[in-house]
PDB file of C-alpha atoms in Angstrom:
ATOM      1  CA  MET A   1      28.353   1.559 -33.059  1.00  0.00           C
ATOM      2  CA  GLU A   2      29.895   3.956 -30.591  1.00  0.00           C
ATOM      3  CA  HIS A   3      33.652   3.766 -30.355  1.00  0.00           C
ATOM      4  CA  VAL A   4      35.138   3.611 -26.892  1.00  0.00           C
ATOM      5  CA  ALA A   5      38.314   5.643 -26.496  1.00  0.00           C
ATOM      6  CA  LEU A   6      41.144   3.474 -25.330  1.00  0.00           C
ATOM      7  CA  PRO A   7      43.603   4.785 -22.748  1.00  0.00           C
ATOM      8  CA  ALA A   8      46.883   6.030 -24.130  1.00  0.00           C
ATOM      9  CA  ALA A   9      49.628   3.469 -24.111  1.00  0.00           C
ATOM     10  CA  PRO A  10      52.154   4.057 -21.352  1.00  0.00           C
ATOM     11  CA  GLU A  11      55.548   5.344 -22.370  1.00  0.00           C
ATOM     12  CA  ALA A  12      58.068   2.671 -22.999  1.00  0.00           C
ATOM     13  CA  ALA A  13      60.285   1.927 -20.029  1.00  0.00           C
ATOM     14  CA  PRO A  14      63.911   3.009 -20.362  1.00  0.00           C
ATOM     15  CA  VAL A  15      66.025   0.438 -22.136  1.00  0.00           C
ATOM     16  CA  PRO A  16      68.117  -1.151 -19.350  1.00  0.00           C
ATOM     17  CA  TRP A  17      71.343  -1.370 -21.328  1.00  0.00           C
ATOM     18  CA  ARG A  18      71.260   2.355 -21.967  1.00  0.00           C
ATOM     19  CA  ALA A  19      70.974   3.069 -18.269  1.00  0.00           C
ATOM     20  CA  TYR A  20      73.875   0.724 -17.544  1.00  0.00           C
ATOM     21  CA  ALA A  21      75.937   2.295 -20.347  1.00  0.00           C
ATOM     22  CA  ARG A  22      75.396   5.700 -18.760  1.00  0.00           C
ATOM     23  CA  LEU A  23      76.278   4.297 -15.362  1.00  0.00           C
ATOM     24  CA  ALA A  24      79.512   2.896 -16.803  1.00  0.00           C
ATOM     25  CA  LYS A  25      80.291   6.205 -18.593  1.00  0.00           C
ATOM     26  CA  LEU A  26      81.220   4.294 -21.745  1.00  0.00           C
ATOM     27  CA  ASP A  27      81.544   7.559 -23.651  1.00  0.00           C
ATOM     28  CA  ILE A  28      84.605   8.520 -21.579  1.00  0.00           C
ATOM     29  CA  TRP A  29      87.343   6.768 -23.507  1.00  0.00           C
ATOM     30  CA  ASP A  30      90.490   8.763 -22.786  1.00  0.00           C
ATOM     31  CA  TYR A  31      92.156   6.041 -20.698  1.00  0.00           C
ATOM     32  CA  TYR A  32      91.531   3.479 -23.447  1.00  0.00           C
ATOM     33  CA  LEU A  33      94.050   5.310 -25.637  1.00  0.00           C
ATOM     34  CA  SER A  34      96.653   3.417 -23.608  1.00  0.00           C
ATOM     35  CA  VAL A  35      96.102   0.372 -25.833  1.00  0.00           C
ATOM     36  CA  PRO A  36      97.031   1.960 -29.192  1.00  0.00           C
ATOM     37  CA  LEU A  37      99.908   3.691 -27.403  1.00  0.00           C
ATOM     38  CA  ALA A  38     101.213   0.363 -26.061  1.00  0.00           C
ATOM     39  CA  ALA A  39     100.803  -1.210 -29.503  1.00  0.00           C
ATOM     40  CA  ALA A  40     102.825   1.601 -31.090  1.00  0.00           C
ATOM     41  CA  LEU A  41     105.485   1.230 -28.395  1.00  0.00           C
ATOM     42  CA  VAL A  42     105.823  -2.470 -29.186  1.00  0.00           C
ATOM     43  CA  LEU A  43     106.356  -1.680 -32.866  1.00  0.00           C
ATOM     44  CA  ALA A  44     108.883   1.042 -32.048  1.00  0.00           C
ATOM     45  CA  SER A  45     110.795  -1.172 -29.614  1.00  0.00           C
ATOM     46  CA  GLY A  46     112.441  -2.857 -32.592  1.00  0.00           C
ATOM     47  CA  ALA A  47     112.206  -6.288 -30.999  1.00  0.00           C
ATOM     48  CA  GLY A  48     108.566  -7.152 -31.552  1.00  0.00           C
ATOM     49  CA  ALA A  49     106.755  -9.331 -29.084  1.00  0.00           C
ATOM     50  CA  ALA A  50     108.831 -11.419 -26.724  1.00  0.00           C
ATOM     51  CA  GLY A  51     109.689 -14.922 -27.772  1.00  0.00           C
ATOM     52  CA  GLY A  52     108.752 -14.337 -31.411  1.00  0.00           C
ATOM     53  CA  ALA A  53     105.065 -14.719 -30.667  1.00  0.00           C
ATOM     54  CA  GLY A  54     102.749 -14.277 -33.615  1.00  0.00           C
ATOM     55  CA  SER A  55     100.597 -11.243 -34.294  1.00  0.00           C
ATOM     56  CA  GLY A  56      97.540 -13.237 -33.221  1.00  0.00           C
ATOM     57  CA  ALA A  57      98.805 -13.548 -29.655  1.00  0.00           C
ATOM     58  CA  VAL A  58      99.726  -9.869 -29.546  1.00  0.00           C
ATOM     59  CA  LEU A  59      96.308  -8.868 -30.842  1.00  0.00           C
ATOM     60  CA  ALA A  60      94.610 -11.167 -28.319  1.00  0.00           C
ATOM     61  CA  VAL A  61      96.503  -9.558 -25.432  1.00  0.00           C
ATOM     62  CA  LEU A  62      95.635  -6.059 -26.668  1.00  0.00           C
ATOM     63  CA  VAL A  63      91.945  -6.894 -27.028  1.00  0.00           C
ATOM     64  CA  LEU A  64      91.732  -8.682 -23.671  1.00  0.00           C
ATOM     65  CA  PHE A  65      93.567  -5.870 -21.875  1.00  0.00           C
ATOM     66  CA  LEU A  66      91.276  -3.299 -23.474  1.00  0.00           C
ATOM     67  CA  GLY A  67      88.257  -5.338 -22.371  1.00  0.00           C
ATOM     68  CA  GLY A  68      89.620  -5.320 -18.836  1.00  0.00           C
ATOM     69  CA  GLU A  69      90.173  -1.561 -18.990  1.00  0.00           C
ATOM     70  CA  VAL A  70      86.588  -0.960 -20.112  1.00  0.00           C
ATOM     71  CA  ALA A  71      85.260  -3.224 -17.348  1.00  0.00           C
ATOM     72  CA  MET A  72      87.491  -1.620 -14.705  1.00  0.00           C
ATOM     73  CA  SER A  73      86.467   1.886 -15.752  1.00  0.00           C
ATOM     74  CA  ALA A  74      82.820   0.810 -15.671  1.00  0.00           C
ATOM     75  CA  ALA A  75      83.236  -0.548 -12.138  1.00  0.00           C
ATOM     76  CA  MET A  76      85.047   2.570 -10.964  1.00  0.00           C
ATOM     77  CA  CYS A  77      82.403   4.903 -12.419  1.00  0.00           C
ATOM     78  CA  THR A  78      79.575   2.744 -11.079  1.00  0.00           C
ATOM     79  CA  PHE A  79      80.839   2.714  -7.509  1.00  0.00           C
ATOM     80  CA  ASP A  80      81.612   6.425  -7.784  1.00  0.00           C
ATOM     81  CA  ASP A  81      77.954   7.032  -8.687  1.00  0.00           C
ATOM     82  CA  VAL A  82      76.772   4.856  -5.807  1.00  0.00           C
ATOM     83  CA  THR A  83      78.952   6.834  -3.398  1.00  0.00           C
ATOM     84  CA  GLY A  84      77.740  10.138  -4.838  1.00  0.00           C
ATOM     85  CA  TYR A  85      74.157   8.956  -4.547  1.00  0.00           C
ATOM     86  CA  ARG A  86      74.624   7.885  -0.930  1.00  0.00           C
ATOM     87  CA  ASP A  87      76.370  11.031   0.288  1.00  0.00           C
ATOM     88  CA  GLY A  88      73.996  13.300  -1.585  1.00  0.00           C
ATOM     89  CA  SER A  89      76.609  15.069  -3.700  1.00  0.00           C
ATOM     90  CA  ASP A  90      75.119  13.856  -6.986  1.00  0.00           C
ATOM     91  CA  ALA A  91      71.656  14.955  -5.884  1.00  0.00           C
ATOM     92  CA  VAL A  92      73.053  18.474  -5.481  1.00  0.00           C
ATOM     93  CA  ASN A  93      75.091  18.517  -8.687  1.00  0.00           C
ATOM     94  CA  TYR A  94      72.473  16.716 -10.784  1.00  0.00           C
ATOM     95  CA  GLY A  95      69.266  17.836  -9.107  1.00  0.00           C
ATOM     96  CA  PRO A  96      65.909  18.699 -10.656  1.00  0.00           C
ATOM     97  CA  ASP A  97      67.273  21.935 -12.102  1.00  0.00           C
ATOM     98  CA  ALA A  98      69.897  20.098 -14.149  1.00  0.00           C
ATOM     99  CA  PRO A  99      69.239  19.681 -17.883  1.00  0.00           C
ATOM    100  CA  ALA A 100      67.577  16.337 -18.641  1.00  0.00           C
ATOM    101  CA  ARG A 101      70.469  15.119 -20.772  1.00  0.00           C
ATOM    102  CA  ARG A 102      72.954  15.883 -17.991  1.00  0.00           C
ATOM    103  CA  LEU A 103      70.736  14.266 -15.359  1.00  0.00           C
ATOM    104  CA  ALA A 104      70.481  11.092 -17.471  1.00  0.00           C
ATOM    105  CA  ARG A 105      74.208  10.559 -16.916  1.00  0.00           C
ATOM    106  CA  LYS A 106      73.379   9.771 -13.287  1.00  0.00           C
ATOM    107  CA  PRO A 107      70.897   6.859 -13.491  1.00  0.00           C
ATOM    108  CA  LEU A 108      70.605   6.546  -9.697  1.00  0.00           C
ATOM    109  CA  VAL A 109      69.603  10.188  -9.279  1.00  0.00           C
ATOM    110  CA  ALA A 110      67.363  10.016 -12.350  1.00  0.00           C
ATOM    111  CA  GLY A 111      65.670   6.892 -10.951  1.00  0.00           C
ATOM    112  CA  THR A 112      66.333   4.692 -13.984  1.00  0.00           C
ATOM    113  CA  LEU A 113      68.373   2.239 -11.882  1.00  0.00           C
ATOM    114  CA  THR A 114      68.236   1.260  -8.238  1.00  0.00           C
ATOM    115  CA  GLU A 115      71.222   1.259  -5.903  1.00  0.00           C
ATOM    116  CA  ARG A 116      71.073  -2.535  -5.693  1.00  0.00           C
ATOM    117  CA  GLN A 117      71.149  -2.857  -9.484  1.00  0.00           C
ATOM    118  CA  ALA A 118      74.115  -0.515  -9.682  1.00  0.00           C
ATOM    119  CA  ILE A 119      76.126  -2.377  -7.041  1.00  0.00           C
ATOM    120  CA  ARG A 120      75.492  -5.720  -8.712  1.00  0.00           C
ATOM    121  CA  PHE A 121      76.578  -4.252 -12.033  1.00  0.00           C
ATOM    122  CA  GLY A 122      79.718  -2.822 -10.420  1.00  0.00           C
ATOM    123  CA  TRP A 123      80.778  -6.179  -9.031  1.00  0.00           C
ATOM    124  CA  ALA A 124      79.978  -7.883 -12.344  1.00  0.00           C
ATOM    125  CA  ALA A 125      82.281  -5.375 -14.034  1.00  0.00           C
ATOM    126  CA  VAL A 126      85.055  -6.124 -11.508  1.00  0.00           C
ATOM    127  CA  ALA A 127      84.664  -9.841 -12.234  1.00  0.00           C
ATOM    128  CA  ALA A 128      84.736  -9.246 -16.000  1.00  0.00           C
ATOM    129  CA  CYS A 129      87.889  -7.171 -15.598  1.00  0.00           C
ATOM    130  CA  ALA A 130      89.613  -9.892 -13.581  1.00  0.00           C
ATOM    131  CA  LEU A 131      88.705 -12.525 -16.174  1.00  0.00           C
ATOM    132  CA  CYS A 132      89.918 -10.397 -19.091  1.00  0.00           C
ATOM    133  CA  TRP A 133      93.237  -9.569 -17.464  1.00  0.00           C
ATOM    134  CA  ALA A 134      93.797 -13.137 -16.254  1.00  0.00           C
ATOM    135  CA  ALA A 135      93.253 -14.311 -19.834  1.00  0.00           C
ATOM    136  CA  ALA A 136      95.592 -11.583 -21.130  1.00  0.00           C
ATOM    137  CA  VAL A 137      98.338 -12.765 -18.759  1.00  0.00           C
ATOM    138  CA  ALA A 138      97.719 -16.392 -19.725  1.00  0.00           C
ATOM    139  CA  VAL A 139      98.185 -15.786 -23.463  1.00  0.00           C
ATOM    140  CA  ALA A 140     100.846 -13.065 -23.151  1.00  0.00           C
ATOM    141  CA  PRO A 141     104.150 -13.612 -24.993  1.00  0.00           C
ATOM    142  CA  ALA A 142     105.993 -12.585 -21.805  1.00  0.00           C
ATOM    143  CA  ARG A 143     105.142 -12.586 -18.097  1.00  0.00           C
ATOM    144  CA  PRO A 144     107.745 -10.549 -16.208  1.00  0.00           C
ATOM    145  CA  GLY A 145     106.896 -10.497 -12.530  1.00  0.00           C
ATOM    146  CA  TRP A 146     106.539  -6.710 -12.385  1.00  0.00           C
ATOM    147  CA  ALA A 147     104.028  -6.686 -15.264  1.00  0.00           C
ATOM    148  CA  VAL A 148     101.936  -9.479 -13.753  1.00  0.00           C
ATOM    149  CA  ALA A 149     102.057  -7.798 -10.330  1.00  0.00           C
ATOM    150  CA  GLY A 150     101.115  -4.446 -11.867  1.00  0.00           C
ATOM    151  CA  THR A 151      98.131  -5.969 -13.644  1.00  0.00           C
ATOM    152  CA  ALA A 152      97.015  -7.690 -10.440  1.00  0.00           C
ATOM    153  CA  ALA A 153      97.404  -4.488  -8.405  1.00  0.00           C
ATOM    154  CA  LEU A 154      95.343  -2.600 -10.944  1.00  0.00           C
ATOM    155  CA  ALA A 155      92.596  -5.213 -10.725  1.00  0.00           C
ATOM    156  CA  VAL A 156      92.574  -4.988  -6.925  1.00  0.00           C
ATOM    157  CA  PHE A 157      92.794  -1.223  -6.462  1.00  0.00           C
ATOM    158  CA  GLY A 158      91.391   0.206  -9.685  1.00  0.00           C
ATOM    159  CA  PHE A 159      87.742   0.138  -8.636  1.00  0.00           C
ATOM    160  CA  GLN A 160      88.438   1.592  -5.187  1.00  0.00           C
ATOM    161  CA  TYR A 161      88.502   5.206  -6.348  1.00  0.00           C
ATOM    162  CA  THR A 162      85.487   5.983  -4.146  1.00  0.00           C
ATOM    163  CA  TRP A 163      84.729   2.484  -2.811  1.00  0.00           C
ATOM    164  CA  TRP A 164      86.166   0.521   0.122  1.00  0.00           C
ATOM    165  CA  LEU A 165      89.513   2.333   0.441  1.00  0.00           C
ATOM    166  CA  ARG A 166      87.869   5.473  -1.015  1.00  0.00           C
ATOM    167  CA  ILE A 167      91.217   6.554  -2.443  1.00  0.00           C
ATOM    168  CA  SER A 168      89.924   9.814  -3.901  1.00  0.00           C
ATOM    169  CA  TYR A 169      88.412  10.822  -0.542  1.00  0.00           C
ATOM    170  CA  ASN A 170      91.580  10.206   1.454  1.00  0.00           C
ATOM    171  CA  GLY A 171      94.023  12.577  -0.157  1.00  0.00           C
ATOM    172  CA  PHE A 172      95.298  10.422  -3.019  1.00  0.00           C
ATOM    173  CA  GLN A 173      92.954  11.345  -5.857  1.00  0.00           C
ATOM    174  CA  GLU A 174      95.564  13.108  -7.965  1.00  0.00           C
ATOM    175  CA  LEU A 175      98.063  10.265  -7.599  1.00  0.00           C
ATOM    176  CA  PHE A 176      95.347   7.767  -8.490  1.00  0.00           C
ATOM    177  CA  LEU A 177      94.349   9.598 -11.689  1.00  0.00           C
ATOM    178  CA  ALA A 178      97.945   9.604 -12.914  1.00  0.00           C
ATOM    179  CA  ALA A 179      98.804   6.082 -11.698  1.00  0.00           C
ATOM    180  CA  LEU A 180      95.785   4.612 -13.467  1.00  0.00           C
ATOM    181  CA  GLY A 181      97.228   5.821 -16.761  1.00  0.00           C
ATOM    182  CA  TRP A 182     100.706   4.569 -15.901  1.00  0.00           C
ATOM    183  CA  PHE A 183      99.387   1.107 -15.032  1.00  0.00           C
ATOM    184  CA  PHE A 184      97.253   0.961 -18.172  1.00  0.00           C
ATOM    185  CA  VAL A 185     100.396   1.320 -20.301  1.00  0.00           C
ATOM    186  CA  LEU A 186     103.446  -0.234 -18.632  1.00  0.00           C
ATOM    187  CA  PRO A 187     102.144  -3.683 -17.546  1.00  0.00           C
ATOM    188  CA  LEU A 188     100.581  -4.162 -20.983  1.00  0.00           C
ATOM    189  CA  TYR A 189     103.862  -3.228 -22.652  1.00  0.00           C
ATOM    190  CA  GLY A 190     105.675  -5.635 -20.321  1.00  0.00           C
ATOM    191  CA  LEU A 191     103.334  -8.488 -21.179  1.00  0.00           C
ATOM    192  CA  LEU A 192     104.058  -7.940 -24.862  1.00  0.00           C
ATOM    193  CA  THR A 193     107.814  -7.341 -24.750  1.00  0.00           C
ATOM    194  CA  GLY A 194     109.041  -8.639 -21.390  1.00  0.00           C
ATOM    195  CA  ARG A 195     110.824  -5.392 -20.581  1.00  0.00           C
ATOM    196  CA  ALA A 196     110.407  -1.744 -19.567  1.00  0.00           C
ATOM    197  CA  ASP A 197     112.467   0.561 -21.797  1.00  0.00           C
ATOM    198  CA  GLY A 198     113.300   4.095 -20.780  1.00  0.00           C
ATOM    199  CA  PHE A 199     111.267   5.708 -23.564  1.00  0.00           C
ATOM    200  CA  ALA A 200     108.292   3.457 -22.817  1.00  0.00           C
ATOM    201  CA  VAL A 201     108.416   4.523 -19.170  1.00  0.00           C
ATOM    202  CA  VAL A 202     108.564   8.186 -20.205  1.00  0.00           C
ATOM    203  CA  GLN A 203     105.556   7.827 -22.506  1.00  0.00           C
ATOM    204  CA  ALA A 204     103.597   5.974 -19.833  1.00  0.00           C
ATOM    205  CA  LEU A 205     104.322   8.744 -17.315  1.00  0.00           C
ATOM    206  CA  VAL A 206     103.269  11.424 -19.816  1.00  0.00           C
ATOM    207  CA  PHE A 207     100.117   9.461 -20.642  1.00  0.00           C
ATOM    208  CA  GLY A 208      99.115   9.256 -16.982  1.00  0.00           C
ATOM    209  CA  LEU A 209      99.623  12.979 -16.482  1.00  0.00           C
ATOM    210  CA  GLY A 210      97.006  13.676 -19.166  1.00  0.00           C
ATOM    211  CA  PRO A 211      93.907  12.643 -17.158  1.00  0.00           C
ATOM    212  CA  LEU A 212      95.459  14.231 -14.060  1.00  0.00           C
ATOM    213  CA  LEU A 213      95.819  17.536 -15.869  1.00  0.00           C
ATOM    214  CA  PHE A 214      92.155  17.807 -16.645  1.00  0.00           C
ATOM    215  CA  GLY A 215      91.075  16.216 -13.362  1.00  0.00           C
ATOM    216  CA  VAL A 216      92.746  18.916 -11.270  1.00  0.00           C
ATOM    217  CA  TYR A 217      90.734  21.568 -13.086  1.00  0.00           C
ATOM    218  CA  SER A 218      87.524  19.654 -12.335  1.00  0.00           C
ATOM    219  CA  ASN A 219      88.577  19.534  -8.689  1.00  0.00           C
ATOM    220  CA  THR A 220      89.162  23.274  -8.678  1.00  0.00           C
ATOM    221  CA  ASN A 221      85.650  23.791  -9.966  1.00  0.00           C
ATOM    222  CA  ASP A 222      84.199  21.348  -7.402  1.00  0.00           C
ATOM    223  CA  ILE A 223      85.884  22.643  -4.248  1.00  0.00           C
ATOM    224  CA  ALA A 224      82.658  23.488  -2.403  1.00  0.00           C
ATOM    225  CA  GLY A 225      80.977  20.173  -3.189  1.00  0.00           C
ATOM    226  CA  ASP A 226      84.053  18.086  -2.435  1.00  0.00           C
ATOM    227  CA  ARG A 227      84.637  19.867   0.861  1.00  0.00           C
ATOM    228  CA  ALA A 228      81.004  19.300   1.862  1.00  0.00           C
ATOM    229  CA  VAL A 229      81.310  15.510   1.469  1.00  0.00           C
ATOM    230  CA  GLY A 230      84.823  15.238   2.909  1.00  0.00           C
ATOM    231  CA  ARG A 231      86.708  14.557  -0.325  1.00  0.00           C
ATOM    232  CA  ARG A 232      90.260  15.754   0.337  1.00  0.00           C
ATOM    233  CA  THR A 233      91.589  16.795  -3.036  1.00  0.00           C
ATOM    234  CA  ALA A 234      94.561  19.120  -3.456  1.00  0.00           C
ATOM    235  CA  ALA A 235      92.130  21.873  -4.425  1.00  0.00           C
ATOM    236  CA  VAL A 236      90.301  21.420  -1.111  1.00  0.00           C
ATOM    237  CA  LEU A 237      93.394  21.086   1.068  1.00  0.00           C
ATOM    238  CA  LEU A 238      95.457  23.908  -0.436  1.00  0.00           C
ATOM    239  CA  SER A 239      94.884  27.629  -0.598  1.00  0.00           C
ATOM    240  CA  PRO A 240      93.844  29.002  -4.020  1.00  0.00           C
ATOM    241  CA  ARG A 241      97.428  30.121  -4.620  1.00  0.00           C
ATOM    242  CA  GLY A 242      98.788  26.788  -3.428  1.00  0.00           C
ATOM    243  CA  ASN A 243      96.410  24.896  -5.698  1.00  0.00           C
ATOM    244  CA  ALA A 244      97.438  27.021  -8.666  1.00  0.00           C
ATOM    245  CA  ALA A 245     101.087  26.292  -7.855  1.00  0.00           C
ATOM    246  CA  PHE A 246     100.357  22.565  -7.557  1.00  0.00           C
ATOM    247  CA  VAL A 247      98.724  22.474 -11.000  1.00  0.00           C
ATOM    248  CA  ALA A 248     101.591  24.501 -12.437  1.00  0.00           C
ATOM    249  CA  GLY A 249     104.018  21.980 -10.940  1.00  0.00           C
ATOM    250  CA  CYS A 250     102.195  19.035 -12.517  1.00  0.00           C
ATOM    251  CA  SER A 251     102.235  20.842 -15.863  1.00  0.00           C
ATOM    252  CA  ALA A 252     105.948  21.560 -15.486  1.00  0.00           C
ATOM    253  CA  LEU A 253     106.618  17.894 -14.690  1.00  0.00           C
ATOM    254  CA  GLU A 254     105.128  16.951 -18.042  1.00  0.00           C
ATOM    255  CA  ALA A 255     107.447  19.412 -19.798  1.00  0.00           C
ATOM    256  CA  VAL A 256     110.441  18.070 -17.865  1.00  0.00           C
ATOM    257  CA  LEU A 257     109.626  14.545 -19.022  1.00  0.00           C
ATOM    258  CA  LEU A 258     109.214  15.614 -22.640  1.00  0.00           C
ATOM    259  CA  VAL A 259     112.441  17.616 -22.783  1.00  0.00           C
ATOM    260  CA  GLY A 260     114.498  15.711 -20.218  1.00  0.00           C
ATOM    261  CA  SER A 261     113.945  12.352 -21.907  1.00  0.00           C
ATOM    262  CA  ALA A 262     115.691  13.637 -25.045  1.00  0.00           C
ATOM    263  CA  VAL A 263     118.494  15.240 -23.034  1.00  0.00           C
ATOM    264  CA  ALA A 264     119.030  11.982 -21.127  1.00  0.00           C
ATOM    265  CA  GLY A 265     119.064   9.959 -24.331  1.00  0.00           C
ATOM    266  CA  PHE A 266     115.865   7.980 -23.722  1.00  0.00           C
ATOM    267  CA  ALA A 267     114.041   9.744 -26.562  1.00  0.00           C
ATOM    268  CA  PRO A 268     115.219  10.918 -29.991  1.00  0.00           C
ATOM    269  CA  TRP A 269     116.563  14.460 -30.087  1.00  0.00           C
ATOM    270  CA  TRP A 270     113.545  15.675 -32.082  1.00  0.00           C
ATOM    271  CA  PHE A 271     110.978  14.368 -29.575  1.00  0.00           C
ATOM    272  CA  PRO A 272     110.578  17.713 -27.706  1.00  0.00           C
ATOM    273  CA  LEU A 273     110.002  19.452 -31.055  1.00  0.00           C
ATOM    274  CA  VAL A 274     107.160  17.078 -31.892  1.00  0.00           C
ATOM    275  CA  MET A 275     105.658  17.559 -28.432  1.00  0.00           C
ATOM    276  CA  ALA A 276     106.115  21.354 -28.390  1.00  0.00           C
ATOM    277  CA  PRO A 277     102.385  21.993 -29.119  1.00  0.00           C
ATOM    278  CA  VAL A 278     101.498  20.039 -25.979  1.00  0.00           C
ATOM    279  CA  MET A 279     103.811  22.125 -23.816  1.00  0.00           C
ATOM    280  CA  ALA A 280     102.566  25.390 -25.327  1.00  0.00           C
ATOM    281  CA  LEU A 281      98.897  24.475 -24.924  1.00  0.00           C
ATOM    282  CA  ARG A 282      99.516  23.231 -21.395  1.00  0.00           C
ATOM    283  CA  ALA A 283     100.790  26.689 -20.463  1.00  0.00           C
ATOM    284  CA  ARG A 284      97.740  28.217 -22.136  1.00  0.00           C
ATOM    285  CA  GLN A 285      95.510  25.848 -20.146  1.00  0.00           C
ATOM    286  CA  TRP A 286      96.972  27.075 -16.848  1.00  0.00           C
ATOM    287  CA  VAL A 287      96.594  30.734 -17.825  1.00  0.00           C
ATOM    288  CA  LEU A 288      93.040  30.101 -18.945  1.00  0.00           C
ATOM    289  CA  GLY A 289      92.145  28.398 -15.664  1.00  0.00           C
ATOM    290  CA  PHE A 290      94.081  30.314 -13.015  1.00  0.00           C
ATOM    291  CA  VAL A 291      94.678  33.729 -14.550  1.00  0.00           C
ATOM    292  CA  ARG A 292      91.455  34.239 -16.480  1.00  0.00           C
ATOM    293  CA  GLY A 293      89.321  32.143 -14.142  1.00  0.00           C
ATOM    294  CA  GLU A 294      87.841  29.985 -16.941  1.00  0.00           C
ATOM    295  CA  ILE A 295      88.235  26.702 -15.063  1.00  0.00           C
ATOM    296  CA  LEU A 296      85.756  24.640 -17.076  1.00  0.00           C
ATOM    297  CA  LEU A 297      87.161  25.889 -20.383  1.00  0.00           C
ATOM    298  CA  ALA A 298      90.610  24.918 -19.124  1.00  0.00           C
ATOM    299  CA  ARG A 299      89.279  21.478 -18.220  1.00  0.00           C
ATOM    300  CA  ARG A 300      87.815  21.045 -21.705  1.00  0.00           C
ATOM    301  CA  LEU A 301      91.119  22.073 -23.245  1.00  0.00           C
ATOM    302  CA  GLY A 302      92.844  19.509 -21.019  1.00  0.00           C
ATOM    303  CA  ILE A 303      90.652  16.694 -22.321  1.00  0.00           C
ATOM    304  CA  ARG A 304      91.396  17.620 -25.924  1.00  0.00           C
ATOM    305  CA  LEU A 305      95.048  18.138 -25.154  1.00  0.00           C
ATOM    306  CA  HIS A 306      95.351  14.621 -23.715  1.00  0.00           C
ATOM    307  CA  ARG A 307      94.025  13.220 -26.982  1.00  0.00           C
ATOM    308  CA  VAL A 308      96.404  15.380 -29.016  1.00  0.00           C
ATOM    309  CA  CYS A 309      99.285  14.265 -26.797  1.00  0.00           C
ATOM    310  CA  CYS A 310      98.411  10.589 -27.313  1.00  0.00           C
ATOM    311  CA  ALA A 311      98.244  11.083 -31.081  1.00  0.00           C
ATOM    312  CA  LEU A 312     101.688  12.730 -31.065  1.00  0.00           C
ATOM    313  CA  LEU A 313     103.156   9.945 -28.905  1.00  0.00           C
ATOM    314  CA  VAL A 314     101.797   7.281 -31.243  1.00  0.00           C
ATOM    315  CA  GLY A 315     103.024   9.292 -34.228  1.00  0.00           C
ATOM    316  CA  THR A 316     106.500   9.475 -32.696  1.00  0.00           C
ATOM    317  CA  ASP A 317     106.596   5.707 -32.212  1.00  0.00           C
ATOM    318  CA  LEU A 318     105.410   5.042 -35.752  1.00  0.00           C
ATOM    319  CA  ALA A 319     107.992   7.491 -37.108  1.00  0.00           C
ATOM    320  CA  LEU A 320     110.681   5.446 -35.373  1.00  0.00           C
ATOM    321  CA  VAL A 321     109.346   2.363 -37.135  1.00  0.00           C
ATOM    322  CA  VAL A 322     109.131   3.963 -40.566  1.00  0.00           C
ATOM    323  CA  PHE A 323     112.311   6.032 -40.553  1.00  0.00           C
ATOM    324  CA  GLY A 324     114.477   3.755 -38.425  1.00  0.00           C
ATOM    325  CA  GLY A 325     115.811   3.827 -34.896  1.00  0.00           C
ATOM    326  CA  THR A 326     115.010   1.763 -31.866  1.00  0.00           C
ATOM    327  CA  LEU A 327     114.184   2.612 -28.265  1.00  0.00           C
TER     328      LEU A 327
END
């Protein structure tokens, strides 16, 4: 009997969760380091959680706050992709000439998700964030007004990076990148301890400067594209020399915090010695980007340097626990 050739089976459709994971940029985890940093700060504070709450409550707050951070970051990245898809900037940066793996990071441009699907996912992420942070506040050992207000403000404004208020388009992108890190650390620390110690504030400020100090290098690389869509970053608004000076100033601010906190008595005297590699590599980052013109290499160094900085901050806090001393 003659065999009839069957048509080839169609390729399997993309797995939806993978497209949503790419939309949410779940592989970008640098902001989530705020949770282990806050946990280390609580240990180093010498007082433990407020009110003598058990470790179970502390762990619950940490997990719920981390869940809210993941959801907030997913919402922010999702709406950023929708905006980039609408104004055409992602079509230029991730067009048909882009490598397939790079293009897959933009599901709207790649066609694996529709704009409507993305927007629904973004709002679902905002809702999940609000639920996680409301639960974290409800079970928190302490609820100082400033920590509750900070958590609420983060829930309201965190997803508006390029949506509604379009913060990054209206001249506040750099402040937003740093403030997001500050608000990921301090309110969580407040919910666990009921206070805001000087050294905790310093570490939160340093943590927030980390994403800023690789974001400004991205902005320097993206000047033409950002200017074309009306995104008013410092790199767009300033002259090349002014932008280089601005980045140098942000880098110097980090060094001032690291050294000045010890001089002022907020940090142990040896803290600047521990953080010396960060200051040295930050100077190298600026030279690499603005003297040698290797902006993307400088950006990559900034990402790694943020992770090194977080590890050193956590190590400092744990050293205070092991060898004695309180904040």
